[in-house]
Amino acid sequence: MTSIPKKNTDAAPDQQTEQKILDAARHVFRRAGFGGARMQEIADQADISKPALHYYFRSKEKLFQQVFETDFERYMAPLGIIIRDPGMDLEKRIRTFVSSYIETLAEHPILPLFIMHELANNPDRISEFVVNRLLSGNSDQEHPERQGFGIFVNQISEGVQSGSFHPVDPVQYILSLLGMCVYPFIARPMIKKLLQLPEDRYRQMMLDRRQEVITYALRILVRDQNRLSHPAK
Amino acid sequence: MTSIPKKNTDAAPDQQTEQKILDAARHVFRRAGFGGARMQEIADQADISKPALHYYFRSKEKLFQQVFETDFERYMAPLGIIIRDPGMDLEKRIRTFVSSYIETLAEHPILPLFIMHELANNPDRISEFVVNRLLSGNSDQEHPERQGFGIFVNQISEGVQSGSFHPVDPVQYILSLLGMCVYPFIARPMIKKLLQLPEDRYRQMMLDRRQEVITYALRILVRDQNRLSHPAK
DNA sequence: ATACGGTCTGACTATATGGTCAACCATAAA
DNA sequence: TTTATGGTTGACCATATAGTCAGACCGTAT
C-alpha cells in the first residue's frame, strides 16, 4: 500500500488520498475527540468509503496516533522558543514566544482543548520524544522542578538574583505565561457566548491580545520598565 | 440492596440512592465526558443495576444534565466574587477571587477540562441562567464587551483613568487573570508528567500558587505597589 | 392473610460502530 | 489480449451500548 499505482495528478501515488484522509481525520478528531469520532464520518469527509479508509490506516487507533502526534508537535513547537537560542535575551524570548504561540493557536483554536482532553484520558499519549526535547539540557538535578526549560529558568533566576527582576518562582511564572496565552482558546465557547462575538472578531481579539500579554508578562517580571526595548507609555 | 426502601433516614424515599447515582455519574462523566461515559460503568460504581439506573434517571442525557448543571454552577460560582459586593475594593476583590477560585479547582482538578470540553461539543449547554447572572447589571450597551462584570470593569476603567492603574484592556485583563488561575488545571497531565509530581505535591503547588498569582495580577494592574495592603518586599 | 405499590432485575431489543473480506475495477507491463 | 497489481467497494460480522419490559421482591396498609 501507499505504493505507486498510477500517475495521480503528478508524482505521489495516492499520497493525495492519504493526505485527504489525514485532513478529514484531524478535523473530526479535533472536534469530537478519539471517543466521539466516527470512522464513517471521517470517510465521508474524505470522500472515500469506509473500507478504503481502513485500507489506508489499519485501525482508528493508528489513524488517531498519526493525527495526534502531528497536532501534539504543532502545539508544543512554539515552546521551542523558550528552550533554544541560548543567546536570545529574555525580553526578546518572551516577545517572540507569546506572538508565535498566540498566532499558532489563532490558526488552530481548538487545538489546546483537543490535546489536553486526550492527554487527560490517556496521559501515556504524551510523546516521550517531545518531552525529552523539552527536558533537554539538565536532567537529574535535585530540584526536579528546575529540570527542563533550563535556559529560560536560569535567565529568570539570574535576573531575580541581580535584582533587575521581581522575585518570582520560575515555574509559576511559566505557568502564568502559558495560561495567559492558552486559556482564551480553551474558553473560546464561553467567551464567544458571553461577549457575543462572531468568529472573526474573536480571532481579531486574540491577535490584539499578543501585545497585551507581552506587556503583562514583562510587567510581572521586570522591575525597571524603562529598560525594555519598547517601554510602556 | 443498600436500600431502606420506605422511610429512608428521614423523608425522601431513596434520595440516598439518587445521591449515590449522582456521585457516581459525576465521577464518570468528569473523567470520560458525555460521549465516553458508559451507563453500565455508572451503574457499577453506584452499586446498582443498569435498569435501576434508568429507573431513577430516564436517560443518559437527563442524568448528564443534572450532573453538568451542578458542575457548571460550581465552576462559575467563584466568578460571583467579581460581580457582587459593589463595596469591595478591587485589590480585595482580586485577592478573594483568586484564592477561592484556585481552592475550588484544587478540590476538583478536572472540572475545568470537563466543562470546557462539553461546552465545545455543545455550546448550547451554556446555562442561560448562569449567563444572565454573569451579565447582570447593564445589558444592552453599545459596547457589548462591556456588558456584565460591570462593577469589575468599571473599577478597572476608573483606576486606569485616574492614573493609579496601568492602562489595560479590562476584558484582556480578566482573561489573563482567569488564565493564570485555570490553565494549570487544564494542563495538569502535562505538568505532572514534566515535573514528575505526584498528586499531593501537584496540589500543594496549586495552593502555593494562590499568592503568586495574586502578586502577578496586582503587579500587572497597580502602578504604586506600596499602596497595596500587603506590598511585595 | 392478602392486596398494594414503590423498588429492582434478568433477559431482551434496536441500533451503532469498528473492522473484515471476497470480489471488482483500472491501469500498465508482458 | 492477457495478466498482475494496487486501489476500491457492497455486504457482512462481532461487539457494545442505550434503553425497555414483564415480572419478582418486599415492606406496609387493609
Short mmCIF file of C-alpha atoms (C1' of nucleotides) in Angstrom, two decimals:
data_model
loop_
_atom_site.label_atom_id
_atom_site.label_comp_id
_atom_site.label_asym_id
_atom_site.label_seq_id
_atom_site.Cartn_x
_atom_site.Cartn_y
_atom_site.Cartn_z
CA MET A 1 0.00 0.00 0.00
CA THR A 2 0.98 3.57 -0.44
CA SER A 3 2.78 2.30 -3.50
CA ILE A 4 2.84 3.97 -6.85
CA PRO A 5 -0.09 2.58 -8.79
CA LYS A 6 -0.73 5.20 -11.40
CA LYS A 7 0.14 8.72 -12.22
CA ASN A 8 -2.02 10.52 -9.71
CA THR A 9 -2.13 14.20 -10.61
CA ASP A 10 1.65 14.21 -10.72
CA ALA A 11 4.12 12.32 -8.61
CA ALA A 12 2.90 10.67 -5.44
CA PRO A 13 0.64 7.66 -5.94
CA ASP A 14 -2.20 8.41 -3.67
CA GLN A 15 -0.39 10.32 -1.08
CA GLN A 16 -3.01 12.74 -2.15
CA THR A 17 -5.71 10.43 -0.83
CA GLU A 18 -3.70 9.73 2.29
CA GLN A 19 -3.40 13.43 2.95
CA LYS A 20 -7.07 13.93 2.27
CA ILE A 21 -7.82 11.29 4.89
CA LEU A 22 -5.46 12.85 7.41
CA ASP A 23 -7.04 16.25 6.89
CA ALA A 24 -10.53 14.85 7.36
CA ALA A 25 -9.45 12.81 10.37
CA ARG A 26 -7.77 15.80 12.01
CA HIS A 27 -10.91 17.82 11.54
CA VAL A 28 -13.16 15.16 13.04
CA PHE A 29 -10.83 14.10 15.84
CA ARG A 30 -10.24 17.68 16.95
CA ARG A 31 -13.93 18.35 17.19
CA ALA A 32 -15.13 15.09 18.70
CA GLY A 33 -12.05 13.55 20.29
CA PHE A 34 -10.95 9.97 19.84
CA GLY A 35 -14.01 8.50 21.52
CA GLY A 36 -16.52 10.73 19.83
CA ALA A 37 -15.11 10.47 16.33
CA ARG A 38 -16.76 8.07 13.87
CA MET A 39 -14.79 6.34 11.15
CA GLN A 40 -17.77 6.73 8.86
CA GLU A 41 -17.73 10.49 9.26
CA ILE A 42 -14.03 10.62 8.52
CA ALA A 43 -14.59 8.52 5.42
CA ASP A 44 -17.46 10.71 4.27
CA GLN A 45 -15.48 13.86 4.80
CA ALA A 46 -12.53 12.43 2.88
CA ASP A 47 -14.99 11.38 0.18
CA ILE A 48 -14.00 7.72 0.27
CA SER A 49 -15.60 4.54 1.52
CA LYS A 50 -15.11 3.10 4.95
CA PRO A 51 -13.19 0.03 3.72
CA ALA A 52 -10.92 2.35 1.74
CA LEU A 53 -10.26 4.23 4.95
CA HIS A 54 -9.23 1.03 6.66
CA TYR A 55 -7.14 0.18 3.64
CA TYR A 56 -5.00 3.25 4.25
CA PHE A 57 -4.97 3.13 8.04
CA ARG A 58 -5.44 -0.23 9.65
CA SER A 59 -7.41 1.00 12.63
CA LYS A 60 -8.95 4.01 14.27
CA GLU A 61 -6.18 3.94 16.83
CA LYS A 62 -3.44 4.02 14.17
CA LEU A 63 -5.13 6.87 12.35
CA PHE A 64 -5.58 8.76 15.56
CA GLN A 65 -1.97 8.32 16.55
CA GLN A 66 -0.78 9.96 13.35
CA VAL A 67 -3.18 12.86 13.74
CA PHE A 68 -2.43 13.31 17.40
CA GLU A 69 1.32 13.16 17.04
CA THR A 70 1.25 15.87 14.39
CA ASP A 71 -1.05 18.07 16.44
CA PHE A 72 0.89 17.48 19.64
CA GLU A 73 4.06 18.65 17.98
CA ARG A 74 2.28 21.60 16.48
CA TYR A 75 1.04 22.50 19.93
CA MET A 76 4.43 22.13 21.59
CA ALA A 77 6.57 23.60 18.84
CA PRO A 78 6.37 27.24 19.98
CA LEU A 79 7.76 26.16 23.33
CA GLY A 80 10.99 25.55 21.48
CA ILE A 81 11.49 29.31 21.51
CA ILE A 82 11.72 29.16 25.28
CA ILE A 83 14.35 26.48 25.04
CA ARG A 84 16.52 27.14 22.04
CA ASP A 85 18.73 30.08 21.12
CA PRO A 86 20.77 30.50 24.30
CA GLY A 87 21.91 33.86 23.02
CA MET A 88 18.48 35.45 22.92
CA ASP A 89 17.78 37.77 25.85
CA LEU A 90 14.73 37.11 27.98
CA GLU A 91 12.66 40.04 26.80
CA LYS A 92 13.09 39.07 23.17
CA ARG A 93 12.40 35.46 24.10
CA ILE A 94 9.12 36.34 25.75
CA ARG A 95 8.01 38.64 22.95
CA THR A 96 8.76 36.07 20.29
CA PHE A 97 7.19 33.22 22.18
CA VAL A 98 3.93 34.95 23.02
CA SER A 99 3.45 36.22 19.48
CA SER A 100 4.14 32.95 17.76
CA TYR A 101 2.17 30.90 20.26
CA ILE A 102 -0.95 33.02 20.05
CA GLU A 103 -0.64 33.11 16.27
CA THR A 104 -0.44 29.35 16.10
CA LEU A 105 -3.44 28.98 18.37
CA ALA A 106 -5.42 31.57 16.42
CA GLU A 107 -4.92 29.36 13.37
CA HIS A 108 -5.96 26.24 15.30
CA PRO A 109 -8.30 27.45 18.03
CA ILE A 110 -9.49 24.08 19.24
CA LEU A 111 -6.04 22.54 19.34
CA PRO A 112 -5.38 23.12 23.07
CA LEU A 113 -8.67 21.63 24.19
CA PHE A 114 -8.18 18.64 21.91
CA ILE A 115 -4.65 17.95 23.14
CA MET A 116 -5.49 18.43 26.80
CA HIS A 117 -8.63 16.33 26.64
CA GLU A 118 -6.85 13.39 25.03
CA LEU A 119 -3.95 13.71 27.44
CA ALA A 120 -6.34 13.66 30.37
CA ASN A 121 -7.93 10.48 29.07
CA ASN A 122 -4.65 8.83 28.30
CA PRO A 123 -1.59 10.51 29.82
CA ASP A 124 0.60 7.89 28.17
CA ARG A 125 -0.03 9.66 24.92
CA ILE A 126 2.45 12.31 26.00
CA SER A 127 5.15 11.81 23.44
CA GLU A 128 8.38 10.80 25.12
CA PHE A 129 10.18 12.28 22.17
CA VAL A 130 8.75 15.74 22.64
CA VAL A 131 9.09 15.54 26.40
CA ASN A 132 12.74 14.71 26.10
CA ARG A 133 13.26 17.67 23.88
CA LEU A 134 11.55 19.91 26.42
CA LEU A 135 13.62 18.49 29.22
CA SER A 136 16.83 18.66 27.26
CA GLY A 137 19.65 20.47 28.97
CA ASN A 138 19.96 19.32 32.53
CA SER A 139 18.07 16.27 33.60
CA ASP A 140 18.79 14.97 37.06
CA GLN A 141 19.07 17.86 39.43
CA GLU A 142 17.96 17.65 43.00
CA HIS A 143 15.38 20.28 42.15
CA PRO A 144 13.07 18.35 39.84
CA GLU A 145 11.05 21.47 39.17
CA ARG A 146 14.15 23.07 37.73
CA GLN A 147 14.54 20.40 35.12
CA GLY A 148 13.98 21.39 31.53
CA PHE A 149 13.40 24.87 30.26
CA GLY A 150 16.91 25.23 31.60
CA ILE A 151 17.92 28.39 29.77
CA PHE A 152 14.66 30.15 30.45
CA VAL A 153 14.64 29.26 34.13
CA ASN A 154 18.25 30.27 34.52
CA GLN A 155 17.69 33.61 32.87
CA ILE A 156 14.85 34.30 35.25
CA SER A 157 16.81 33.18 38.29
CA GLU A 158 19.76 35.34 37.34
CA GLY A 159 17.56 38.37 36.83
CA VAL A 160 15.94 37.81 40.20
CA GLN A 161 19.28 37.48 41.96
CA SER A 162 20.72 40.55 40.28
CA GLY A 163 17.67 42.47 41.40
CA SER A 164 16.60 43.53 37.93
CA PHE A 165 13.60 41.19 38.15
CA HIS A 166 10.93 40.94 40.79
CA PRO A 167 11.27 37.76 42.84
CA VAL A 168 9.19 35.14 41.03
CA ASP A 169 9.07 31.38 41.06
CA PRO A 170 10.20 30.48 37.54
CA VAL A 171 7.80 27.55 37.25
CA GLN A 172 4.82 29.55 38.45
CA TYR A 173 5.82 32.32 36.09
CA ILE A 174 5.95 29.98 33.10
CA LEU A 175 2.55 28.57 34.02
CA SER A 176 1.16 32.07 34.17
CA LEU A 177 2.67 32.96 30.83
CA LEU A 178 1.23 29.84 29.23
CA GLY A 179 -2.11 30.40 30.91
CA MET A 180 -2.42 33.92 29.57
CA CYS A 181 -1.74 32.61 26.07
CA VAL A 182 -3.72 29.39 26.07
CA TYR A 183 -6.73 29.96 28.31
CA PRO A 184 -8.69 32.21 25.94
CA PHE A 185 -8.67 29.36 23.44
CA ILE A 186 -9.73 26.80 25.98
CA ALA A 187 -12.60 29.05 26.98
CA ARG A 188 -13.49 30.01 23.42
CA PRO A 189 -17.13 28.85 23.55
CA MET A 190 -17.73 30.77 26.79
CA ILE A 191 -16.03 33.90 25.51
CA LYS A 192 -17.89 33.90 22.21
CA LYS A 193 -21.16 33.38 24.02
CA LEU A 194 -20.65 35.91 26.81
CA LEU A 195 -19.26 38.63 24.59
CA GLN A 196 -21.44 37.61 21.64
CA LEU A 197 -18.50 37.61 19.27
CA PRO A 198 -18.57 36.08 15.79
CA GLU A 199 -15.53 34.04 14.85
CA ASP A 200 -13.71 36.80 13.01
CA ARG A 201 -13.99 39.27 15.85
CA TYR A 202 -12.96 36.61 18.32
CA ARG A 203 -9.91 35.91 16.22
CA GLN A 204 -9.02 39.58 15.98
CA MET A 205 -9.33 39.90 19.72
CA MET A 206 -6.86 37.06 20.13
CA LEU A 207 -4.39 38.73 17.80
CA ASP A 208 -4.79 42.04 19.62
CA ARG A 209 -4.06 40.07 22.72
CA ARG A 210 -0.47 39.38 21.74
CA GLN A 211 0.79 42.82 22.69
CA GLU A 212 -1.31 42.92 25.85
CA VAL A 213 0.05 39.62 27.11
CA ILE A 214 3.62 40.64 26.31
CA THR A 215 3.11 43.80 28.33
CA TYR A 216 1.64 41.89 31.26
CA ALA A 217 4.33 39.25 31.19
CA LEU A 218 7.15 41.76 31.21
CA ARG A 219 5.49 43.90 33.87
CA ILE A 220 5.21 40.90 36.16
CA LEU A 221 8.89 40.21 35.77
CA VAL A 222 10.94 43.32 35.01
CA ARG A 223 11.45 45.98 37.68
CA ASP A 224 12.52 48.90 35.51
CA GLN A 225 10.07 49.03 32.62
CA ASN A 226 12.07 51.85 31.02
CA ARG A 227 14.84 49.43 30.20
CA LEU A 228 12.59 47.44 27.88
CA SER A 229 13.13 47.75 24.16
CA HIS A 230 9.58 49.09 23.82
CA PRO A 231 8.79 50.65 27.21
CA ALA A 232 5.12 51.04 28.04
CA LYS A 233 3.87 54.59 27.90
CA MET B 1 -29.65 -3.64 48.34
CA THR B 2 -28.38 -0.78 50.34
CA SER B 3 -31.94 0.40 50.12
CA ILE B 4 -34.02 1.05 53.12
CA PRO B 5 -36.99 1.21 50.87
CA LYS B 6 -39.53 3.30 52.64
CA LYS B 7 -38.84 5.75 55.36
CA ASN B 8 -35.23 6.23 54.36
CA THR B 9 -33.28 8.03 57.05
CA ASP B 10 -35.99 10.66 57.15
CA ALA B 11 -38.27 11.98 54.47
CA ALA B 12 -37.46 11.19 50.86
CA PRO B 13 -37.73 7.55 49.83
CA ASP B 14 -34.30 6.82 48.49
CA GLN B 15 -32.69 10.14 48.00
CA GLN B 16 -29.75 8.27 49.31
CA THR B 17 -29.65 6.06 46.22
CA GLU B 18 -30.28 9.03 43.99
CA GLN B 19 -27.35 10.85 45.51
CA LYS B 20 -25.19 7.77 45.18
CA ILE B 21 -26.03 7.69 41.48
CA LEU B 22 -25.28 11.37 41.03
CA ASP B 23 -21.92 10.97 42.74
CA ALA B 24 -21.01 8.02 40.55
CA ALA B 25 -22.25 9.77 37.43
CA ARG B 26 -20.31 12.92 38.21
CA HIS B 27 -17.17 10.89 38.66
CA VAL B 28 -17.59 9.02 35.39
CA PHE B 29 -18.81 11.99 33.33
CA ARG B 30 -15.97 14.18 34.52
CA ARG B 31 -13.38 11.62 33.53
CA ALA B 32 -14.84 10.44 30.24
CA GLY B 33 -17.20 13.17 29.12
CA PHE B 34 -20.76 12.62 27.95
CA GLY B 35 -19.76 10.64 24.91
CA GLY B 36 -17.17 8.49 26.61
CA ALA B 37 -19.20 7.67 29.70
CA ARG B 38 -20.97 4.31 29.90
CA MET B 39 -24.22 3.88 31.75
CA GLN B 40 -23.03 0.46 32.85
CA GLU B 41 -19.97 1.94 34.49
CA ILE B 42 -22.07 4.49 36.32
CA ALA B 43 -24.39 1.75 37.49
CA ASP B 44 -21.47 -0.39 38.66
CA GLN B 45 -19.90 2.49 40.52
CA ALA B 46 -23.20 3.32 42.21
CA ASP B 47 -23.55 -0.37 43.03
CA ILE B 48 -26.93 -0.75 41.35
CA SER B 49 -28.16 -2.41 38.18
CA LYS B 50 -28.49 -0.69 34.86
CA PRO B 51 -32.30 -0.85 34.80
CA ALA B 52 -32.32 0.64 38.29
CA LEU B 53 -30.22 3.47 36.96
CA HIS B 54 -32.78 4.10 34.25
CA TYR B 55 -35.49 3.87 36.85
CA TYR B 56 -34.06 6.88 38.65
CA PHE B 57 -32.99 8.85 35.60
CA ARG B 58 -34.88 8.19 32.41
CA SER B 59 -31.95 8.67 30.08
CA LYS B 60 -28.24 9.32 29.88
CA GLU B 61 -28.98 12.82 28.67
CA LYS B 62 -31.21 13.57 31.68
CA LEU B 63 -28.62 12.24 34.10
CA PHE B 64 -25.90 14.20 32.40
CA GLN B 65 -27.87 17.40 32.50
CA GLN B 66 -28.21 17.19 36.28
CA VAL B 67 -24.52 16.48 36.74
CA PHE B 68 -23.43 19.12 34.30
CA GLU B 69 -25.65 21.83 35.67
CA THR B 70 -24.29 21.29 39.17
CA ASP B 71 -20.70 21.28 37.99
CA PHE B 72 -21.22 24.27 35.73
CA GLU B 73 -22.51 26.28 38.64
CA ARG B 74 -19.70 25.06 40.84
CA TYR B 75 -17.26 26.19 38.18
CA MET B 76 -18.83 29.59 37.72
CA ALA B 77 -19.66 30.35 41.33
CA PRO B 78 -16.33 31.96 42.26
CA LEU B 79 -16.88 34.45 39.47
CA GLY B 80 -19.64 35.83 41.63
CA ILE B 81 -16.95 37.46 43.72
CA ILE B 82 -16.03 39.56 40.72
CA ILE B 83 -19.63 40.64 40.34
CA ARG B 84 -21.17 41.00 43.74
CA ASP B 85 -20.28 43.23 46.67
CA PRO B 86 -20.06 46.61 44.97
CA GLY B 87 -18.42 47.95 48.08
CA MET B 88 -15.37 45.75 47.93
CA ASP B 89 -12.27 47.49 46.60
CA LEU B 90 -10.52 45.98 43.61
CA GLU B 91 -7.48 44.69 45.43
CA LYS B 92 -9.58 42.81 47.94
CA ARG B 93 -11.77 41.57 45.14
CA ILE B 94 -8.82 40.12 43.24
CA ARG B 95 -7.28 38.56 46.35
CA THR B 96 -10.53 36.91 47.34
CA PHE B 97 -11.37 35.73 43.88
CA VAL B 98 -8.00 34.16 43.09
CA SER B 99 -7.83 32.36 46.42
CA SER B 100 -11.31 30.93 46.31
CA TYR B 101 -11.12 30.02 42.64
CA ILE B 102 -7.85 28.14 42.94
CA GLU B 103 -9.10 26.45 46.10
CA THR B 104 -12.25 25.26 44.33
CA LEU B 105 -10.23 23.97 41.41
CA ALA B 106 -7.74 22.25 43.68
CA GLU B 107 -10.69 20.32 45.11
CA HIS B 108 -12.00 19.49 41.64
CA PRO B 109 -8.94 19.46 39.38
CA ILE B 110 -10.60 18.06 36.28
CA LEU B 111 -13.62 20.32 36.47
CA PRO B 112 -12.37 22.97 34.01
CA LEU B 113 -11.44 20.47 31.32
CA PHE B 114 -14.77 18.71 31.73
CA ILE B 115 -16.81 21.90 31.47
CA MET B 116 -14.85 23.30 28.57
CA HIS B 117 -14.89 20.06 26.63
CA GLU B 118 -18.63 19.68 26.91
CA LEU B 119 -19.19 23.31 26.06
CA ALA B 120 -17.03 22.93 22.96
CA ASN B 121 -19.09 19.95 21.85
CA ASN B 122 -22.38 21.59 22.61
CA PRO B 123 -22.23 25.34 23.24
CA ASP B 124 -25.96 25.36 23.86
CA ARG B 125 -25.22 23.73 27.19
CA ILE B 126 -24.13 27.11 28.46
CA SER B 127 -26.74 27.74 31.10
CA GLU B 128 -28.77 30.79 30.24
CA PHE B 129 -29.46 31.17 33.91
CA VAL B 130 -25.82 31.43 34.90
CA VAL B 131 -25.02 33.59 31.93
CA ASN B 132 -27.73 36.02 32.86
CA ARG B 133 -26.36 36.25 36.35
CA LEU B 134 -22.90 36.98 34.97
CA LEU B 135 -24.27 39.61 32.65
CA SER B 136 -26.47 41.13 35.29
CA GLY B 137 -26.13 44.84 35.75
CA ASN B 138 -26.14 46.52 32.37
CA SER B 139 -27.29 44.50 29.42
CA ASP B 140 -27.71 46.35 26.17
CA GLN B 141 -24.90 48.81 25.84
CA GLU B 142 -23.37 49.68 22.55
CA HIS B 143 -20.14 48.18 23.83
CA PRO B 144 -21.06 44.51 24.05
CA GLU B 145 -17.66 43.70 25.54
CA ARG B 146 -18.52 45.97 28.44
CA GLN B 147 -21.60 44.00 29.32
CA GLY B 148 -21.53 42.03 32.51
CA PHE B 149 -18.74 42.08 35.03
CA GLY B 150 -19.89 45.66 35.23
CA ILE B 151 -18.51 46.53 38.63
CA PHE B 152 -15.18 44.89 37.99
CA VAL B 153 -14.74 46.51 34.59
CA ASN B 154 -15.75 49.90 35.93
CA GLN B 155 -13.33 49.69 38.81
CA ILE B 156 -10.53 48.91 36.38
CA SER B 157 -11.53 51.67 33.99
CA GLU B 158 -11.69 54.21 36.79
CA GLY B 159 -8.29 53.22 38.07
CA VAL B 160 -6.83 53.50 34.60
CA GLN B 161 -8.33 56.93 34.07
CA SER B 162 -7.20 58.21 37.43
CA GLY B 163 -3.72 57.05 36.61
CA SER B 164 -3.38 54.74 39.58
CA PHE B 165 -3.56 51.70 37.28
CA HIS B 166 -1.52 50.90 34.23
CA PRO B 167 -3.57 51.17 31.04
CA VAL B 168 -5.08 47.74 30.48
CA ASP B 169 -7.98 46.45 28.46
CA PRO B 170 -10.39 45.19 31.15
CA VAL B 171 -11.51 42.19 29.12
CA GLN B 172 -7.98 41.12 28.28
CA TYR B 173 -7.05 41.59 31.90
CA ILE B 174 -9.87 39.38 33.11
CA LEU B 175 -8.91 36.71 30.57
CA SER B 176 -5.36 36.85 31.87
CA LEU B 177 -6.50 36.58 35.45
CA LEU B 178 -8.67 33.58 34.65
CA GLY B 179 -5.94 32.02 32.57
CA MET B 180 -3.41 32.22 35.39
CA CYS B 181 -5.90 30.52 37.70
CA VAL B 182 -7.37 27.88 35.40
CA TYR B 183 -4.63 26.87 33.00
CA PRO B 184 -2.54 24.85 35.46
CA PHE B 185 -5.57 22.61 35.96
CA ILE B 186 -6.24 22.26 32.25
CA ALA B 187 -2.63 21.26 31.75
CA ARG B 188 -2.48 19.02 34.80
CA PRO B 189 -1.43 15.83 32.98
CA MET B 190 1.40 17.67 31.23
CA ILE B 191 2.56 19.37 34.40
CA LYS B 192 2.54 16.19 36.45
CA LYS B 193 4.43 14.38 33.73
CA LEU B 194 7.01 17.06 33.00
CA LEU B 195 7.71 17.91 36.62
CA GLN B 196 7.18 14.33 37.75
CA LEU B 197 4.86 15.41 40.54
CA PRO B 198 2.63 13.03 42.48
CA GLU B 199 -0.90 14.26 43.10
CA ASP B 200 -0.26 15.66 46.58
CA ARG B 201 2.73 17.73 45.52
CA TYR B 202 0.84 18.96 42.48
CA ARG B 203 -1.99 20.03 44.75
CA GLN B 204 0.35 21.83 47.11
CA MET B 205 1.93 23.62 44.20
CA MET B 206 -1.50 24.84 43.17
CA LEU B 207 -2.21 26.13 46.66
CA ASP B 208 1.17 27.85 46.80
CA ARG B 209 0.18 29.37 43.51
CA ARG B 210 -2.56 31.48 45.07
CA GLN B 211 -0.23 34.11 46.48
CA GLU B 212 1.95 34.13 43.38
CA VAL B 213 -0.99 34.77 41.07
CA ILE B 214 -2.32 37.49 43.32
CA THR B 215 1.05 39.18 43.22
CA TYR B 216 1.23 38.92 39.45
CA ALA B 217 -2.31 40.14 38.95
CA LEU B 218 -1.81 43.21 41.10
CA ARG B 219 1.57 43.99 39.59
CA ILE B 220 0.06 43.97 36.11
CA LEU B 221 -2.56 46.44 37.22
CA VAL B 222 -1.43 48.68 40.05
CA ARG B 223 1.21 51.36 39.48
CA ASP B 224 2.28 52.01 43.06
CA GLN B 225 2.79 48.64 44.66
CA ASN B 226 3.47 50.30 48.02
CA ARG B 227 -0.16 51.26 48.28
CA LEU B 228 -1.25 47.64 48.39
CA SER B 229 -2.43 46.23 51.68
CA HIS B 230 0.40 43.70 51.56
CA PRO B 231 3.10 45.33 49.43
CA ALA B 232 5.64 42.99 47.85
CA LYS B 233 9.02 43.09 49.51
"C1'" DA C 1 -53.58 -13.30 55.02
"C1'" DT C 2 -53.92 -10.51 51.22
"C1'" DA C 3 -53.62 -6.77 48.25
"C1'" DC C 4 -50.98 -2.66 47.02
"C1'" DG C 5 -47.19 -0.02 45.35
"C1'" DG C 6 -42.69 1.51 45.09
"C1'" DT C 7 -38.14 -0.58 44.04
"C1'" DC C 8 -35.38 -3.53 41.47
"C1'" DT C 9 -33.70 -7.17 37.94
"C1'" DG C 10 -32.79 -10.79 34.15
"C1'" DA C 11 -33.47 -11.04 29.67
"C1'" DC C 12 -34.26 -8.71 25.82
"C1'" DT C 13 -34.36 -5.27 21.61
"C1'" DA C 14 -32.70 -1.94 18.42
"C1'" DT C 15 -29.11 0.36 16.81
"C1'" DA C 16 -24.48 1.96 16.02
"C1'" DT C 17 -19.88 1.11 15.15
"C1'" DG C 18 -15.06 -0.73 14.23
"C1'" DG C 19 -13.46 -3.85 11.37
"C1'" DT C 20 -13.20 -7.72 7.56
"C1'" DC C 21 -13.45 -10.00 3.08
"C1'" DA C 22 -14.25 -11.73 -1.33
"C1'" DA C 23 -14.98 -9.81 -5.41
"C1'" DC C 24 -14.33 -5.93 -8.60
"C1'" DC C 25 -12.08 -2.17 -11.31
"C1'" DA C 26 -8.48 0.19 -13.79
"C1'" DT C 27 -4.04 0.59 -15.43
"C1'" DA C 28 0.29 -0.94 -17.29
"C1'" DA C 29 3.55 -4.45 -18.25
"C1'" DA C 30 4.11 -8.85 -20.81
"C1'" DT D 1 -5.21 -9.65 -25.16
"C1'" DT D 2 -3.86 -11.37 -21.04
"C1'" DT D 3 -2.22 -10.88 -16.58
"C1'" DA D 4 -0.66 -8.83 -12.37
"C1'" DT D 5 -1.32 -5.35 -9.01
"C1'" DG D 6 -2.74 -1.54 -6.32
"C1'" DG D 7 -6.89 0.52 -5.11
"C1'" DT D 8 -11.98 0.23 -4.02
"C1'" DT D 9 -16.43 -1.43 -2.57
"C1'" DG D 10 -21.04 -3.74 -1.09
"C1'" DA D 11 -22.23 -6.86 2.10
"C1'" DC D 12 -21.27 -8.69 6.18
"C1'" DC D 13 -19.77 -9.82 11.23
"C1'" DA D 14 -19.00 -9.20 16.13
"C1'" DT D 15 -19.49 -6.36 19.65
"C1'" DA D 16 -21.04 -2.67 22.52
"C1'" DT D 17 -24.40 0.20 24.33
"C1'" DA D 18 -28.73 2.96 25.48
"C1'" DG D 19 -32.94 1.75 26.60
"C1'" DT D 20 -37.25 -1.45 27.59
"C1'" DC D 21 -40.36 -4.67 29.88
"C1'" DA D 22 -42.73 -8.23 32.29
"C1'" DG D 23 -42.34 -9.79 36.40
"C1'" DA D 24 -40.04 -10.56 41.09
"C1'" DC D 25 -39.22 -8.72 45.65
"C1'" DC D 26 -40.51 -6.57 49.95
"C1'" DG D 27 -42.37 -3.72 53.34
"C1'" DT D 28 -46.95 -1.66 54.54
"C1'" DA D 29 -51.73 -0.95 54.98
"C1'" DT D 30 -56.21 -3.13 54.86
#
